[in-house]
Amino acid sequence: MKRLFLLLLLASSLPLYGQDGSPKANHPKQASMTRPWIWGAHFQAAWNGVTGPQLPGNFFYKPGVAGALLVEYYPLSWLGLGTGLGYTARGPGKINQDLDQSLGNPDSTYREHYYFRTMDVPLYLVLRSPAFNQNRCRFSTRIGGGFSRNFKSTYMFHSVEDGFHDYKDMGSDFYKTDLFTHVSAGLDLNSGSQTMFQVHLYWQRGQKNIYQTGGVYQDFTGYNQSYGLQISFFY
């Protein structure tokens, strides 16, 4: 996962090496705040959980990360279309009843975690306000959804006593594909003649039951849900 995020960071940073600061009088470049085509990457720091009418217990939201390479096209100054390819580490944690109230005992709560590794293809609309503060800022929002492919489902029980955590593959018990809805809103900031920095708060929810038919949780219904901070760079 660290290698993937390093590759995303390097790919999104390559254009910086081509900037030499010299004026191009004959061929002036259009700023990223106004170009019809822009590309870049976003990184998400999220709280991930599961919601639904019939869950196999009580669950809590736990932190996760995500990243994606994106391309956006703006036929109008205030309206755009976007897509890309991303990776997400998500999944909830399970709350168990703490029968033994002493510290460090094996039945302590918040020790069961579920991890889903997914590749995502987002599709979304972008709405933008007119620029303000000398064309340095504007408000923007993304509304859309996309397709998600879950290629690994893992259960982990935290062993705080010795650090030897118990891992179990649960690929046959959880979903393989999902469709998700996504909403984000925040600020676009002009961070140079060719770059744009974007800060959004976002919310995302899956539309398909995460529990697989024929698995240990087949009688239950739950949906992925995430919210958090989304930081993007565009060129």
JSON list of C-alpha atoms in Angstrom, two decimals, residues 68-146:
[
{"chain": "A", "resi": 68, "resn": "ALA", "atom": "CA", "xyz": [-6.69, 8.23, -6.88]},
{"chain": "A", "resi": 69, "resn": "LEU", "atom": "CA", "xyz": [-5.41, 9.65, -10.14]},
{"chain": "A", "resi": 70, "resn": "LEU", "atom": "CA", "xyz": [-8.03, 11.93, -11.73]},
{"chain": "A", "resi": 71, "resn": "VAL", "atom": "CA", "xyz": [-8.80, 13.77, -14.95]},
{"chain": "A", "resi": 72, "resn": "GLU", "atom": "CA", "xyz": [-11.49, 16.45, -15.30]},
{"chain": "A", "resi": 73, "resn": "TYR", "atom": "CA", "xyz": [-13.03, 18.25, -18.29]},
{"chain": "A", "resi": 74, "resn": "TYR", "atom": "CA", "xyz": [-14.91, 21.59, -18.06]},
{"chain": "A", "resi": 75, "resn": "PRO", "atom": "CA", "xyz": [-17.16, 22.40, -21.04]},
{"chain": "A", "resi": 76, "resn": "LEU", "atom": "CA", "xyz": [-18.35, 25.41, -19.00]},
{"chain": "A", "resi": 77, "resn": "SER", "atom": "CA", "xyz": [-16.48, 27.48, -16.42]},
{"chain": "A", "resi": 78, "resn": "TRP", "atom": "CA", "xyz": [-18.86, 26.34, -13.66]},
{"chain": "A", "resi": 79, "resn": "LEU", "atom": "CA", "xyz": [-19.53, 22.73, -14.76]},
{"chain": "A", "resi": 80, "resn": "GLY", "atom": "CA", "xyz": [-17.16, 19.80, -15.17]},
{"chain": "A", "resi": 81, "resn": "LEU", "atom": "CA", "xyz": [-16.98, 16.03, -15.53]},
{"chain": "A", "resi": 82, "resn": "GLY", "atom": "CA", "xyz": [-14.42, 13.81, -13.82]},
{"chain": "A", "resi": 83, "resn": "THR", "atom": "CA", "xyz": [-13.19, 10.25, -13.64]},
{"chain": "A", "resi": 84, "resn": "GLY", "atom": "CA", "xyz": [-10.10, 8.34, -12.54]},
{"chain": "A", "resi": 85, "resn": "LEU", "atom": "CA", "xyz": [-8.65, 5.23, -10.93]},
{"chain": "A", "resi": 86, "resn": "GLY", "atom": "CA", "xyz": [-8.10, 4.84, -7.21]},
{"chain": "A", "resi": 87, "resn": "TYR", "atom": "CA", "xyz": [-7.24, 2.55, -4.30]},
{"chain": "A", "resi": 88, "resn": "THR", "atom": "CA", "xyz": [-9.05, 2.49, -0.94]},
{"chain": "A", "resi": 89, "resn": "ALA", "atom": "CA", "xyz": [-8.35, 0.75, 2.38]},
{"chain": "A", "resi": 90, "resn": "ARG", "atom": "CA", "xyz": [-11.68, 0.63, 4.23]},
{"chain": "A", "resi": 91, "resn": "GLY", "atom": "CA", "xyz": [-13.68, -1.48, 6.64]},
{"chain": "A", "resi": 92, "resn": "PRO", "atom": "CA", "xyz": [-15.35, -1.25, 10.07]},
{"chain": "A", "resi": 93, "resn": "GLY", "atom": "CA", "xyz": [-14.41, -2.41, 13.53]},
{"chain": "A", "resi": 94, "resn": "LYS", "atom": "CA", "xyz": [-16.63, -4.53, 15.76]},
{"chain": "A", "resi": 95, "resn": "ILE", "atom": "CA", "xyz": [-17.58, -3.71, 19.36]},
{"chain": "A", "resi": 96, "resn": "ASN", "atom": "CA", "xyz": [-17.80, -6.67, 21.73]},
{"chain": "A", "resi": 97, "resn": "GLN", "atom": "CA", "xyz": [-19.17, -6.80, 25.24]},
{"chain": "A", "resi": 98, "resn": "ASP", "atom": "CA", "xyz": [-16.43, -6.35, 27.84]},
{"chain": "A", "resi": 99, "resn": "LEU", "atom": "CA", "xyz": [-17.23, -9.06, 30.37]},
{"chain": "A", "resi": 100, "resn": "ASP", "atom": "CA", "xyz": [-13.97, -8.77, 32.29]},
{"chain": "A", "resi": 101, "resn": "GLN", "atom": "CA", "xyz": [-13.47, -5.16, 33.36]},
{"chain": "A", "resi": 102, "resn": "SER", "atom": "CA", "xyz": [-9.72, -5.53, 34.10]},
{"chain": "A", "resi": 103, "resn": "LEU", "atom": "CA", "xyz": [-7.18, -3.97, 31.71]},
{"chain": "A", "resi": 104, "resn": "GLY", "atom": "CA", "xyz": [-5.60, -5.99, 28.91]},
{"chain": "A", "resi": 105, "resn": "ASN", "atom": "CA", "xyz": [-7.89, -8.99, 29.05]},
{"chain": "A", "resi": 106, "resn": "PRO", "atom": "CA", "xyz": [-8.71, -10.89, 25.83]},
{"chain": "A", "resi": 107, "resn": "ASP", "atom": "CA", "xyz": [-12.38, -9.86, 25.70]},
{"chain": "A", "resi": 108, "resn": "SER", "atom": "CA", "xyz": [-11.71, -6.11, 25.70]},
{"chain": "A", "resi": 109, "resn": "THR", "atom": "CA", "xyz": [-13.75, -4.17, 23.15]},
{"chain": "A", "resi": 110, "resn": "TYR", "atom": "CA", "xyz": [-12.56, -2.52, 19.87]},
{"chain": "A", "resi": 111, "resn": "ARG", "atom": "CA", "xyz": [-10.13, -5.33, 19.04]},
{"chain": "A", "resi": 112, "resn": "GLU", "atom": "CA", "xyz": [-11.91, -6.88, 16.05]},
{"chain": "A", "resi": 113, "resn": "HIS", "atom": "CA", "xyz": [-11.19, -5.12, 12.73]},
{"chain": "A", "resi": 114, "resn": "TYR", "atom": "CA", "xyz": [-12.28, -5.82, 9.16]},
{"chain": "A", "resi": 115, "resn": "TYR", "atom": "CA", "xyz": [-10.20, -4.62, 6.20]},
{"chain": "A", "resi": 116, "resn": "PHE", "atom": "CA", "xyz": [-11.37, -4.30, 2.59]},
{"chain": "A", "resi": 117, "resn": "ARG", "atom": "CA", "xyz": [-8.86, -3.42, -0.17]},
{"chain": "A", "resi": 118, "resn": "THR", "atom": "CA", "xyz": [-10.59, -2.01, -3.23]},
{"chain": "A", "resi": 119, "resn": "MET", "atom": "CA", "xyz": [-9.83, -0.51, -6.64]},
{"chain": "A", "resi": 120, "resn": "ASP", "atom": "CA", "xyz": [-12.27, 2.26, -7.52]},
{"chain": "A", "resi": 121, "resn": "VAL", "atom": "CA", "xyz": [-13.39, 4.02, -10.72]},
{"chain": "A", "resi": 122, "resn": "PRO", "atom": "CA", "xyz": [-15.18, 7.28, -9.78]},
{"chain": "A", "resi": 123, "resn": "LEU", "atom": "CA", "xyz": [-17.53, 9.19, -12.11]},
{"chain": "A", "resi": 124, "resn": "TYR", "atom": "CA", "xyz": [-18.74, 12.62, -11.00]},
{"chain": "A", "resi": 125, "resn": "LEU", "atom": "CA", "xyz": [-19.96, 16.11, -11.81]},
{"chain": "A", "resi": 126, "resn": "VAL", "atom": "CA", "xyz": [-18.10, 19.19, -10.57]},
{"chain": "A", "resi": 127, "resn": "LEU", "atom": "CA", "xyz": [-19.88, 22.46, -9.79]},
{"chain": "A", "resi": 128, "resn": "ARG", "atom": "CA", "xyz": [-17.75, 25.58, -9.27]},
{"chain": "A", "resi": 129, "resn": "SER", "atom": "CA", "xyz": [-18.48, 29.10, -8.07]},
{"chain": "A", "resi": 130, "resn": "PRO", "atom": "CA", "xyz": [-16.94, 32.23, -9.63]},
{"chain": "A", "resi": 131, "resn": "ALA", "atom": "CA", "xyz": [-13.42, 32.92, -8.38]},
{"chain": "A", "resi": 132, "resn": "PHE", "atom": "CA", "xyz": [-12.88, 35.49, -5.64]},
{"chain": "A", "resi": 133, "resn": "ASN", "atom": "CA", "xyz": [-10.01, 37.00, -3.62]},
{"chain": "A", "resi": 134, "resn": "GLN", "atom": "CA", "xyz": [-8.23, 38.21, -6.79]},
{"chain": "A", "resi": 135, "resn": "ASN", "atom": "CA", "xyz": [-8.97, 34.93, -8.59]},
{"chain": "A", "resi": 136, "resn": "ARG", "atom": "CA", "xyz": [-7.12, 32.91, -5.95]},
{"chain": "A", "resi": 137, "resn": "CYS", "atom": "CA", "xyz": [-10.08, 30.97, -4.49]},
{"chain": "A", "resi": 138, "resn": "ARG", "atom": "CA", "xyz": [-13.45, 29.50, -5.35]},
{"chain": "A", "resi": 139, "resn": "PHE", "atom": "CA", "xyz": [-15.96, 27.05, -3.90]},
{"chain": "A", "resi": 140, "resn": "SER", "atom": "CA", "xyz": [-16.48, 23.67, -5.57]},
{"chain": "A", "resi": 141, "resn": "THR", "atom": "CA", "xyz": [-18.42, 20.47, -5.04]},
{"chain": "A", "resi": 142, "resn": "ARG", "atom": "CA", "xyz": [-18.29, 16.97, -6.50]},
{"chain": "A", "resi": 143, "resn": "ILE", "atom": "CA", "xyz": [-21.45, 14.87, -6.87]},
{"chain": "A", "resi": 144, "resn": "GLY", "atom": "CA", "xyz": [-21.41, 11.38, -8.31]},
{"chain": "A", "resi": 145, "resn": "GLY", "atom": "CA", "xyz": [-20.54, 7.77, -7.70]},
{"chain": "A", "resi": 146, "resn": "GLY", "atom": "CA", "xyz": [-18.60, 4.95, -9.24]}
]
